[in-house]
Coordinates of C-alpha atoms in Angstrom, one line a residue:
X292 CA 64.0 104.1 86.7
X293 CA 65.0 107.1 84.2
X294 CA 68.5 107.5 85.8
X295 CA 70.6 104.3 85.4
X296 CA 73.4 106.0 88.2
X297 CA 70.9 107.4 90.8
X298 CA 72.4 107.8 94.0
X299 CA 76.1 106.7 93.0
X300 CA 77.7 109.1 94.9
X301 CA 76.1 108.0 98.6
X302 CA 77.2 104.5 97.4
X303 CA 80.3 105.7 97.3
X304 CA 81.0 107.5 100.3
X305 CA 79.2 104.3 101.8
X306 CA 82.0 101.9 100.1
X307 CA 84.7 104.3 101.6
X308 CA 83.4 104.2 105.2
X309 CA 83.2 100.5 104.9
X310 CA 86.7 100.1 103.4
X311 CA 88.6 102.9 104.8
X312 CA 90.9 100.5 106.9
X313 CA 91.4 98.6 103.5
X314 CA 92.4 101.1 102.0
X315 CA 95.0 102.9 104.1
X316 CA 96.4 99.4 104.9
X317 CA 97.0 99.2 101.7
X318 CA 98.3 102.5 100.6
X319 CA 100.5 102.4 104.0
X320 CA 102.0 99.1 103.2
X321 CA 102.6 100.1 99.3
X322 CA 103.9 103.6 99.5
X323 CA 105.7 103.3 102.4
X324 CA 107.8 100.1 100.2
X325 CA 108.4 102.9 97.7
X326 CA 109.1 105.5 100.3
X327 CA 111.6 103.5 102.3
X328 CA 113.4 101.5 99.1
X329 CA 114.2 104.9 96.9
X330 CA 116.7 106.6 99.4
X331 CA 118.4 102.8 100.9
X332 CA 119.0 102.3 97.0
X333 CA 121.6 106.0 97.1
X334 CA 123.3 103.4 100.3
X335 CA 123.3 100.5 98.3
X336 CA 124.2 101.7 94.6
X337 CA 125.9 105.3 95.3
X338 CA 128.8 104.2 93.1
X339 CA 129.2 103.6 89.4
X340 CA 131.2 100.1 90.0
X341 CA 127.8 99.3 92.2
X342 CA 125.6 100.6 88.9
X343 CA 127.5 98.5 86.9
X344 CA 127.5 95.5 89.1
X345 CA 123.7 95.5 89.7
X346 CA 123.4 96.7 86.3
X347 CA 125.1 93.1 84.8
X348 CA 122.7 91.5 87.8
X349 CA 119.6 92.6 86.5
X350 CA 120.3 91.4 83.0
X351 CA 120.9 87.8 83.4
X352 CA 118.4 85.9 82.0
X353 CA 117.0 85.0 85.8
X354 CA 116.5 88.4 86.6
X355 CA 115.4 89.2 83.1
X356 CA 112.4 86.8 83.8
X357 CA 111.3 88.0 87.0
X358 CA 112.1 91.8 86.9
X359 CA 111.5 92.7 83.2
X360 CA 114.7 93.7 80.8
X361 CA 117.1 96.4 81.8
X362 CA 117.7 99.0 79.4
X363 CA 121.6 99.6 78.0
X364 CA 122.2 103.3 78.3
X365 CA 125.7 105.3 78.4
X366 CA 125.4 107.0 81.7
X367 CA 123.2 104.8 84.5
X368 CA 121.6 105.2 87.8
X369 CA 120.3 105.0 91.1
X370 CA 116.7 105.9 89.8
X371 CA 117.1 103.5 86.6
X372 CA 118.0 100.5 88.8
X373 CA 115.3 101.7 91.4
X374 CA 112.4 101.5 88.2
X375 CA 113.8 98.5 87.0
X376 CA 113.8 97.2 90.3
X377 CA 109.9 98.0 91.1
X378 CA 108.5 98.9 88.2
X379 CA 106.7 95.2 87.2
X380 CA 106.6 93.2 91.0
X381 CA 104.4 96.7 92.4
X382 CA 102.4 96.7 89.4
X383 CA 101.5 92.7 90.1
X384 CA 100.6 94.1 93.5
X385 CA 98.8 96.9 92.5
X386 CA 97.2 94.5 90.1
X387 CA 95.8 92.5 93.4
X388 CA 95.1 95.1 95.3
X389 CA 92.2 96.3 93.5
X390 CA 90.9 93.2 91.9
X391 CA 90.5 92.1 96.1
X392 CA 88.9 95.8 96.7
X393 CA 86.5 95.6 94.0
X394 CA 84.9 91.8 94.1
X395 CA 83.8 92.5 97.0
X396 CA 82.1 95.1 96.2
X397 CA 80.5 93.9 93.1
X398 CA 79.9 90.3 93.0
X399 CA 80.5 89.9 96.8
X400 CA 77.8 92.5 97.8
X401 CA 75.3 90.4 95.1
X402 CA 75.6 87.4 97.2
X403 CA 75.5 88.7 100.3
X404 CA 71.8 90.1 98.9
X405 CA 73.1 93.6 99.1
X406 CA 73.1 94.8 95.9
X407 CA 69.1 93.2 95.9
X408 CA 68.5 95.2 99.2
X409 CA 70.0 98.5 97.7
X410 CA 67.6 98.0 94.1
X411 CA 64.6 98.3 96.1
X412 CA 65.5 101.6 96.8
X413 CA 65.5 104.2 94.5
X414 CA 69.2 103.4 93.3
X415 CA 70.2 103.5 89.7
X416 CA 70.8 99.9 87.8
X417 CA 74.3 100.6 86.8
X418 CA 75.2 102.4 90.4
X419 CA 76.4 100.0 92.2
X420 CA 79.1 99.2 89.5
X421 CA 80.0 103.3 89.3
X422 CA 80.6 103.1 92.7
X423 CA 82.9 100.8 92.5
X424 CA 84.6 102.2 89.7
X425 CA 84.8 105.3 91.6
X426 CA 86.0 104.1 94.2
X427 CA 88.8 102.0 92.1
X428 CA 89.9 105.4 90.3
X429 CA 90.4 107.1 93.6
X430 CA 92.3 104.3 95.1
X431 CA 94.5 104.1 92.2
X432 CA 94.9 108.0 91.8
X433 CA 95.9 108.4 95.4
X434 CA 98.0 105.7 95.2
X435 CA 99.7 107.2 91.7
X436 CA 99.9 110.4 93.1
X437 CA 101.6 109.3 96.6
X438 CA 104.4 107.4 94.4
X439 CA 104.8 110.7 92.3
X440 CA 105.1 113.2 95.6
X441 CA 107.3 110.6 97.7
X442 CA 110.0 109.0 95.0
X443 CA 109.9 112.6 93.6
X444 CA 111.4 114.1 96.4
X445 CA 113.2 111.3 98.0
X446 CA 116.5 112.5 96.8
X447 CA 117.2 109.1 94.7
X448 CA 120.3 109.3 92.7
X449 CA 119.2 111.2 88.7
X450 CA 115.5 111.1 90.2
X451 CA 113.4 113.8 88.7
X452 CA 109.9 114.7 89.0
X453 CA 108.7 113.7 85.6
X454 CA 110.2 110.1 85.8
X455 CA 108.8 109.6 89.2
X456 CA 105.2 110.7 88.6
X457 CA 105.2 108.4 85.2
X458 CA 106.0 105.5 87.8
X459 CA 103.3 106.3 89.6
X460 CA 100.8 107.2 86.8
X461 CA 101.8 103.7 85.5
X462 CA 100.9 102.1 89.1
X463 CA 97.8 103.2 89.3
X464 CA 97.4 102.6 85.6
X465 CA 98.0 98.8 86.0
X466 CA 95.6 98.7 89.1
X467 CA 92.7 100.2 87.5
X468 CA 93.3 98.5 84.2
X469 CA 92.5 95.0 86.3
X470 CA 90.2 96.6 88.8
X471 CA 87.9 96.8 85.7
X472 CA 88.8 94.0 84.2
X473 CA 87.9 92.1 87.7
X474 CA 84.4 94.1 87.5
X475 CA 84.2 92.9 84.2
X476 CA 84.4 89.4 85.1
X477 CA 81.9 90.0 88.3
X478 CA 79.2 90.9 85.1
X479 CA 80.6 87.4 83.6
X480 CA 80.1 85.1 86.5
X481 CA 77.8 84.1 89.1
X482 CA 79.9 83.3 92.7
X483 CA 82.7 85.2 94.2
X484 CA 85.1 82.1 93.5
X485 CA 85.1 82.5 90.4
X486 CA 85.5 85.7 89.6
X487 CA 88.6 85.8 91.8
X488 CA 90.3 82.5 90.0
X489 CA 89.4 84.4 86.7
X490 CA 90.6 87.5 87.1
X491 CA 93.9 86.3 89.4
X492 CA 94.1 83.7 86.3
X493 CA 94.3 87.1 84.0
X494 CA 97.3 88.5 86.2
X495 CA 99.2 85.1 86.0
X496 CA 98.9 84.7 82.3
X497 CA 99.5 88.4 81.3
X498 CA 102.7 88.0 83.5
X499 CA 104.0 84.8 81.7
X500 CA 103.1 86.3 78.0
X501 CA 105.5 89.5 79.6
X502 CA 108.2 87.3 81.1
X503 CA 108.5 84.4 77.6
X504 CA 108.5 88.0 76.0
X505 CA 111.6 89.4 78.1
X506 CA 113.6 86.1 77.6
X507 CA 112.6 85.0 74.4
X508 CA 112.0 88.8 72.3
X509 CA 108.7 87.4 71.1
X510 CA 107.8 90.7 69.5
X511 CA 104.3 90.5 72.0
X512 CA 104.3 93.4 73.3
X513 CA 101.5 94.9 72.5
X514 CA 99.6 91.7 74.1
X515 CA 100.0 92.2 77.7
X516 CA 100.0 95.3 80.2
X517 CA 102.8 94.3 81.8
X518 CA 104.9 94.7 79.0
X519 CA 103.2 98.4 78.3
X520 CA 104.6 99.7 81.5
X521 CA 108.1 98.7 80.7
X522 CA 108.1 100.8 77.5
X523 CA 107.4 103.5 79.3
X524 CA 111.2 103.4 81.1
X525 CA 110.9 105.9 84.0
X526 CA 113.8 108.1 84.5
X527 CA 115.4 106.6 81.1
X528 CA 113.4 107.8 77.7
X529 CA 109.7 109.2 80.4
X530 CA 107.7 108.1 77.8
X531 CA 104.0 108.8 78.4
X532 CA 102.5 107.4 75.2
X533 CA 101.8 103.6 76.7
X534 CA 99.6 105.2 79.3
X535 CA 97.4 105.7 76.1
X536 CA 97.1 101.9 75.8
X537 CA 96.2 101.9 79.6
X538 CA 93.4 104.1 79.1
X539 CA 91.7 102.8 76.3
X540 CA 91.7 99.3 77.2
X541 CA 90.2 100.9 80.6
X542 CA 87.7 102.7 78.7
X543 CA 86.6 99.8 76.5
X544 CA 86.6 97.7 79.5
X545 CA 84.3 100.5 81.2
X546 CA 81.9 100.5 78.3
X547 CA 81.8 96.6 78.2
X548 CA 80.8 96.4 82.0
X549 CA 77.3 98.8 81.6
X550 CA 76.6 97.0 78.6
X551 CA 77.1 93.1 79.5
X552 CA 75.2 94.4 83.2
X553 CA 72.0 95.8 81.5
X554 CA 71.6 92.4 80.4
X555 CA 71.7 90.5 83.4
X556 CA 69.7 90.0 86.8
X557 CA 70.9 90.7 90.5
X558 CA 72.5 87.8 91.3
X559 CA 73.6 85.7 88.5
X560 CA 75.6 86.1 85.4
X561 CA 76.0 86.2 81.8
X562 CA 77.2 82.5 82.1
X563 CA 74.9 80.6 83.9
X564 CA 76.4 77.8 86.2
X565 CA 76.0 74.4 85.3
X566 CA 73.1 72.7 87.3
X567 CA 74.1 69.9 89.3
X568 CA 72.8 66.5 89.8
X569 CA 69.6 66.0 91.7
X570 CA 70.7 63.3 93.3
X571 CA 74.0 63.6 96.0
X572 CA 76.7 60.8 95.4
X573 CA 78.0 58.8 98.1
X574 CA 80.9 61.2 97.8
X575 CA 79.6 63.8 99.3
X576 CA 78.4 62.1 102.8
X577 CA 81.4 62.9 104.5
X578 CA 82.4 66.7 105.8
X579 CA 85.8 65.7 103.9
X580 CA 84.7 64.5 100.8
X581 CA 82.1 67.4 100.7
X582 CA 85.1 69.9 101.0
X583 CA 87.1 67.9 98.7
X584 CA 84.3 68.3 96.2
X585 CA 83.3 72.0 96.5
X586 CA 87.5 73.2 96.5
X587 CA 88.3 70.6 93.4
X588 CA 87.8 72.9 90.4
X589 CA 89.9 75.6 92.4
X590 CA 92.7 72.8 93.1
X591 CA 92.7 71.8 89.4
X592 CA 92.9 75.7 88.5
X593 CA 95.8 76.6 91.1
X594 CA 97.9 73.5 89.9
X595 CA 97.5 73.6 86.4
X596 CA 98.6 77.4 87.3
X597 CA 101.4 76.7 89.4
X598 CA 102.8 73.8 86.5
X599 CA 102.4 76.4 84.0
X600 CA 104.5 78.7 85.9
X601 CA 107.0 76.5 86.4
X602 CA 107.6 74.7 83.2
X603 CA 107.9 78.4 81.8
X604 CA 110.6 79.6 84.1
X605 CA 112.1 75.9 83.4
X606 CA 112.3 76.9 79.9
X607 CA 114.7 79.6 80.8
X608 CA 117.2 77.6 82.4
X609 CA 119.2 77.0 79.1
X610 CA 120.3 80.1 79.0
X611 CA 122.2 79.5 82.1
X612 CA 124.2 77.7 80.0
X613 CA 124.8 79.6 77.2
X614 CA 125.6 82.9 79.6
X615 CA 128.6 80.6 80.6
X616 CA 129.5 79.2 77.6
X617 CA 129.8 82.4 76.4
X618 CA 132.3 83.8 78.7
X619 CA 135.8 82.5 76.5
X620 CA 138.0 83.4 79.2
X621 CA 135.9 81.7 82.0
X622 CA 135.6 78.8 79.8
X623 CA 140.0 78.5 79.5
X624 CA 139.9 79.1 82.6
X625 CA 138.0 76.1 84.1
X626 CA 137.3 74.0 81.0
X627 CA 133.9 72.4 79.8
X628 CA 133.3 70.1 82.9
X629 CA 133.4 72.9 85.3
X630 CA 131.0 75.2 83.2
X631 CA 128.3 72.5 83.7
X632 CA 128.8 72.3 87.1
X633 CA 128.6 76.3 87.0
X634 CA 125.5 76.5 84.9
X635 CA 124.0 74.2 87.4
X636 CA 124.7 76.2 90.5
X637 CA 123.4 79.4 88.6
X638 CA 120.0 77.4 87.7
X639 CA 120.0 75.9 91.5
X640 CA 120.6 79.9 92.9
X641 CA 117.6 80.7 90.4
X642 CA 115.6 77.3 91.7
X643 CA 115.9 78.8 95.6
X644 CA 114.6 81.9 94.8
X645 CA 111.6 80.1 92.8
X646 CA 110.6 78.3 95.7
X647 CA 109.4 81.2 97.3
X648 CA 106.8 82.1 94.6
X649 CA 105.5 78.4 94.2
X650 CA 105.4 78.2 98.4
X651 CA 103.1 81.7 98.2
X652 CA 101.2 80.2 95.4
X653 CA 100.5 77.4 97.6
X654 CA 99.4 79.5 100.3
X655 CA 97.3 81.7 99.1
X656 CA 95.1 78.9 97.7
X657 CA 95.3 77.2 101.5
X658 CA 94.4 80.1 103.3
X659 CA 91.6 81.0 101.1
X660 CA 89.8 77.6 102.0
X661 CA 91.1 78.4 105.7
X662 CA 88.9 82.2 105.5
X663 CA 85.8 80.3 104.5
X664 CA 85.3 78.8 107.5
X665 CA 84.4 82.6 108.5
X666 CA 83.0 84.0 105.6
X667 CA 80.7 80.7 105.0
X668 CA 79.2 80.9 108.6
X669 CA 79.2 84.7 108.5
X670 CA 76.7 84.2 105.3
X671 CA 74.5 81.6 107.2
X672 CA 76.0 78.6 104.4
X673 CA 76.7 76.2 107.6
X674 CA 74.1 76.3 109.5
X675 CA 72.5 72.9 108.2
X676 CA 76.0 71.2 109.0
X677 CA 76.2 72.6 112.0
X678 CA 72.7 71.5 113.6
X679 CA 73.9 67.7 112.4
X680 CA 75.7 65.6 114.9
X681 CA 79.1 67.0 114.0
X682 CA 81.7 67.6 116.5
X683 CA 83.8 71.1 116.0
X684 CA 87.0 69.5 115.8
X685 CA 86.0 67.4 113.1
X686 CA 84.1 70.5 111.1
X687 CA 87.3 72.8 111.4
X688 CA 89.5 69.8 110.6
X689 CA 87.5 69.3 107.4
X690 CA 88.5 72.9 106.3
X691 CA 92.3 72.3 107.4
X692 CA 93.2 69.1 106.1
X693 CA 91.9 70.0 102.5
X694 CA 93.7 73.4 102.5
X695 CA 97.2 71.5 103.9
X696 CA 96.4 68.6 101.0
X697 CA 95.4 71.2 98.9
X698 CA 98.8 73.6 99.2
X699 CA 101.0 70.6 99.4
X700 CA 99.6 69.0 96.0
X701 CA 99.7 73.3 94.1
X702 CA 103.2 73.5 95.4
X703 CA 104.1 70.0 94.4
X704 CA 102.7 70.7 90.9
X705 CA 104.7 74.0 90.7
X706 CA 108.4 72.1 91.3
X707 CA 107.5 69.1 89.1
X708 CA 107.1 71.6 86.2
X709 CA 110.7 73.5 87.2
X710 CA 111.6 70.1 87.6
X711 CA 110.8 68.7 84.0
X712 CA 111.3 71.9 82.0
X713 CA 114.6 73.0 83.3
X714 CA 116.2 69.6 83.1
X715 CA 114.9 69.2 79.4
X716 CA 117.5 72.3 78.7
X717 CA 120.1 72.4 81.0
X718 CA 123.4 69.8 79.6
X719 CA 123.6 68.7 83.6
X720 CA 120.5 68.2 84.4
X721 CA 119.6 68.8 88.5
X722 CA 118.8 65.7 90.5
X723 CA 115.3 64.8 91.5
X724 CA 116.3 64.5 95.0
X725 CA 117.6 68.2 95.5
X726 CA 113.8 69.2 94.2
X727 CA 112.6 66.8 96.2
X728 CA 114.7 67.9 99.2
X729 CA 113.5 71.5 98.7
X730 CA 109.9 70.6 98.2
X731 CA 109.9 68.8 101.8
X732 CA 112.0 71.6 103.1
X733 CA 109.0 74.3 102.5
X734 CA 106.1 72.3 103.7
X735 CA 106.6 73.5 107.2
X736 CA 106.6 76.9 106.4
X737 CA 103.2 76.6 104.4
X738 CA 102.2 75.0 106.8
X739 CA 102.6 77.9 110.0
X740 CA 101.3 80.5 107.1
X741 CA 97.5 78.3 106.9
X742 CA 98.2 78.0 110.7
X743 CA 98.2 81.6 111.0
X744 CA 95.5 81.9 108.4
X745 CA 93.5 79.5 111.2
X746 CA 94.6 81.5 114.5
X747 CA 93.1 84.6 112.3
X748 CA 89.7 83.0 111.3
X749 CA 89.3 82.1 115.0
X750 CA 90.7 84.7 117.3
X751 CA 90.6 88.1 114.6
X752 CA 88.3 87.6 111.7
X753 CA 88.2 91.4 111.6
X754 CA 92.2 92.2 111.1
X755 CA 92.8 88.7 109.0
X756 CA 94.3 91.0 106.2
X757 CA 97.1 91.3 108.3
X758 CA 97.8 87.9 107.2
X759 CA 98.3 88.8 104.1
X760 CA 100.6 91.6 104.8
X761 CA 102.6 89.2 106.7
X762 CA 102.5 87.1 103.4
X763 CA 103.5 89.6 101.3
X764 CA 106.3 90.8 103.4
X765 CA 108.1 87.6 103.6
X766 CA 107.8 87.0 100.0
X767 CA 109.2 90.3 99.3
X768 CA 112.1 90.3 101.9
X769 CA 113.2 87.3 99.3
X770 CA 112.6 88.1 96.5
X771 CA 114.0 91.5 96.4
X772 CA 116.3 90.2 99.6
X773 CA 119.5 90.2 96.9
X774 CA 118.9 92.9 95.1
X775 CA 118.3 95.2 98.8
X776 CA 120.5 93.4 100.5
X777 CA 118.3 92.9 103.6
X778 CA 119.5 91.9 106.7
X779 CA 120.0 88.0 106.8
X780 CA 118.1 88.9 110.8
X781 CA 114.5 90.9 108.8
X782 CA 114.2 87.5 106.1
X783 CA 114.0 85.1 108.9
X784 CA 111.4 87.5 110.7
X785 CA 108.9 85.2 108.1
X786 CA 109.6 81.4 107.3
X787 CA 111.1 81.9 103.9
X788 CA 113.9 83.2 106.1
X789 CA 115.3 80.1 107.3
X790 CA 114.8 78.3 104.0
X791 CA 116.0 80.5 101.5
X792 CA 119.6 78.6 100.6
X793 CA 118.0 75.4 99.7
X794 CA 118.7 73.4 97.7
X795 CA 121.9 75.3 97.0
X796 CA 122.6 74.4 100.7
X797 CA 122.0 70.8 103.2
X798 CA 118.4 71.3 104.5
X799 CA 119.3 72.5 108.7
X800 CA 117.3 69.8 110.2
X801 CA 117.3 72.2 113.6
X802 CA 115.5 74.9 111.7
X803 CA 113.2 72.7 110.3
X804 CA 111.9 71.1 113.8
X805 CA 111.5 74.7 114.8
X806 CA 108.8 75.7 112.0
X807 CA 107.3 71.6 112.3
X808 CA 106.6 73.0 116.0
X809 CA 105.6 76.1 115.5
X810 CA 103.0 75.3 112.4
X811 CA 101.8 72.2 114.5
X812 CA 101.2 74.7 117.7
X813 CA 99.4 77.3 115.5
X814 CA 97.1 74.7 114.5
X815 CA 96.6 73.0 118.1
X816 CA 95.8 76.6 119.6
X817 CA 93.2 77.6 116.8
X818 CA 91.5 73.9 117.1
X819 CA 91.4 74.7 120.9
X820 CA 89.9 78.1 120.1
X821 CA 87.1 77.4 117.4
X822 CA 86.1 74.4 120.2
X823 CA 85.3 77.1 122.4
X824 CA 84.0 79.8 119.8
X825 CA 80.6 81.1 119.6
X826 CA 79.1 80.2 116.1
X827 CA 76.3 83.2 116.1

């Protein structure tokens, strides 16, 4: 065929009626964050004392690490805590967003044998790709442009056009930069799975390069997107110039995707997988140990992840101690004993907060083994087990145990590395038994989020992003909780809610009977359900 992009545009407009509902989720659930948080910040930092207050909040070395550093400027306000506030979490979710939009588009629609049923019409090689690239840009440009349009004229405290459309521009900038990067990966690699881990795998490590940069001054950063947006310091200096990085990293990465695909069949990759064993151990007799074996590599992948993360934001908990032992007067004031003590408490405030991003961790990686019970029978993968002599109870409970194992051991692995690292530099080190305390604390609540995941799967395979949305809204009513001060009533809407004080505070053994039932009934109902489900 003469015309490598034949037909592009119909495969567009066929991506958008398919992924319309996506995509104004989506763009609902992001621009209505930034709609809603720009005019409650003018309620909860109207005042300069309130500035200054957050202002000293946002640079401790805690909120350095998770927000990105705070510029120190004469006059501050609203709008600068606002950016500083959003700027890097939003671009994280942009960042997901479009790598979740655009693998299913590429490497998904290759093994569902679409992409082989579109080639055998007269459709360009490389148009499949272009329409999801397409597709990507307009998602990100809407997205850019409804940040610019709402924060503009939300009447935020020394807002101004300019400094809001760069905070969009560099939204939508971060969102396509992985969207192609994700596409890039599709060219790469051969399944779905992998693709996903990979370019999820990108996110994570490009945000710990940014964060060891924040806290420790590195001088990397050039190396990571993340750390591009915050030199671009909306509603401070507006400078425009990193968006320059943006685009030619998304231009090379745009070049790099036509030329790696002309050199690769429908349906594989550039790497080819490793073949397996032509004979099957006794491992893999068992529905169990079959799922053990096929979600391993994933399990090794999310905990090595999870340890990673958490021996870096370990590392950080020195400075708790220096921040105190800095202070001269607090340090008269309560003498060398007491500072530990303090430093502790800070680093245990700092360990609660944590908790929340290692339990999502965990989730995520549950409820994806949860969702392929539906997609794996949707694609016809089951039907061999399921004409065996296999009761349903037993085939659904071979997803669920693994993902519960599977959560529990990625969490596990995320608190042993806060555990080890942050002890290593704090002068009072925190007991094992408070992490351990913690860590049995949050297993509940992981578990109702992979019972929800289940109830989904069974009952509403067709809405089971809402899910996710309920995922991402308890993790933010937490992690930006503090900083928004949300209603103690709105956190405990989600699980986190009711768990958010430990280890600071005793576990509340009523609360945690409440979530054991709840998680245990979510699980018994969607047991009951798939029982009685129609496999076709």
């Amino acid at each position: 065929m003469t015309n490598n992009f034949a037909r592009t545009w119909r495969l567009l407009l066929l991506n958008l009626r398919k992924d319309w509902l996506k995509l104004t989720l989506w763009l609902v659930m992001l621009l209505g964050l930034f709609a809603y948080t720009g005019p409650y910040m003018n309620t909860l930092y109207g005042t300069k004392a309130e500035l200054t207050s957050m202002a000293e909040t946002l640079n401790t070395p805690s909120m350095v690490a998770l927000l990105g550093k705070m510029p120190h400027v004469q006059t501050l306000t609203t709008a600068m805590v606002f950016a500083a506030e959003m700027n890097l979490f939003m671009s994280i979710i942009a960042a997901i967003m479009s790598v979740l939009i655009v693998v299913k588009n590429t490497r998904g629609a290759e093994e569902d044998g679409v992409v082989e049923l579109l080639r055998s019409r007269p459709v360009g090689r490389g148009s499949v790709n272009l329409a999801a690239i397409g597709e990507l840009v307009l998602l990100n440009g809407v997205y850019a442009l409804g940040i610019g349009l709402l924060v503009g004229n939300s009447g935020i405290y020394g807002g101004s056009l300019k400094g809001a459309f760069l905070l969009g521009l560099v939204q939508g900038a971060v969102g396509l930069l992985f969207g192609l990067l994700a596409i890039f990966l599709a060219q790469i690699f051969e399944n779905t799975r992998t693709v996903s881990a990979a370019s999820f795998g990108a996110i994570g490590v490009f945000y710990v390069l940014t964060m060891m940069n924040n806290v420790s001054d590195l001088g990397l950063d050039w190396l990571s997107p993340f750390s591009w947006l915050g030199q671009t310091q909306p509603y401070i200096y507006d400078d425009y110039f990193p968006l320059v990085y943006f685009l030619t990293a998304s231009f090379l990465l745009g070049c790099a995707i036509f030329l790696v695909s002309r050199n690769r069949d429908v349906g594989v990759g550039l790497l080819a997988q490793r073949p397996g064993n032509s004979r099957a151990g006794s491992a893999l007799r068992g529905l169990y140990s079959l799922r053990v074996r096929l979600e391993r590599a994933g399990l090794l992948w999310w905990s090595v992840a999870a340890l990673v993360f958490g021996a870096t934001y370990g590392s950080i908990f020195g400075s708790f101690d220096d921040l105190v032992k800095n202070n001269k007067t607090l340090a008269q004031l309560i003498g060398a004993n007491q500072q530990n003590a303090l430093s502790q408490k800070v680093a245990l405030q700092f360990v609660a907060l944590l908790a929340v991003v290692f339990a999502v961790m965990a989730v995520i990686f549950g409820s994806n083994i949860i969702h392929k019970l539906q997609t794996e029978q949707t694609k016809g993968m089951l039907e061999l087990l399921e004409s065996k002599a296999v009761s349903r109870v037993k085939f659904v409970t071979s997803y669920l145990t693994v993902s519960l194992l599977g959560a529990a051991i990625v969490f596990f692995a995320g608190v042993l590395g806060l555990y080890f690292a942050g002890n290593s530099v704090l002068e009072k080190p925190i007991e094992f038994s408070q992490y351990w305390e913690m860590y049995l604390a949050y297993l509940p609540a992981i578990g109702i989020f992979i019972g929800l995941a289940l109830v989904f799967t069974v009952y509403l395979p067709k809405l089971y992003m809402l899910n996710w949305l309920y995922l991402v809204f308890g993790f933010g009513s937490i992690y930006f909780g503090g900083l928004l001060k949300l209603d103690g009533n709105i956190q405990k809407l989600t699980p986190f809610g009711w768990l958010q004080d430990i280890p600071v505070k005793s576990l509340d053994l009523a609360a945690i009977t409440t979530l054991c039932v709840i998680a245990f009934s979510l699980i018994f109902v969607s047991i009951i359900g798939y029982r009685r489900k129609d496999l076709v």
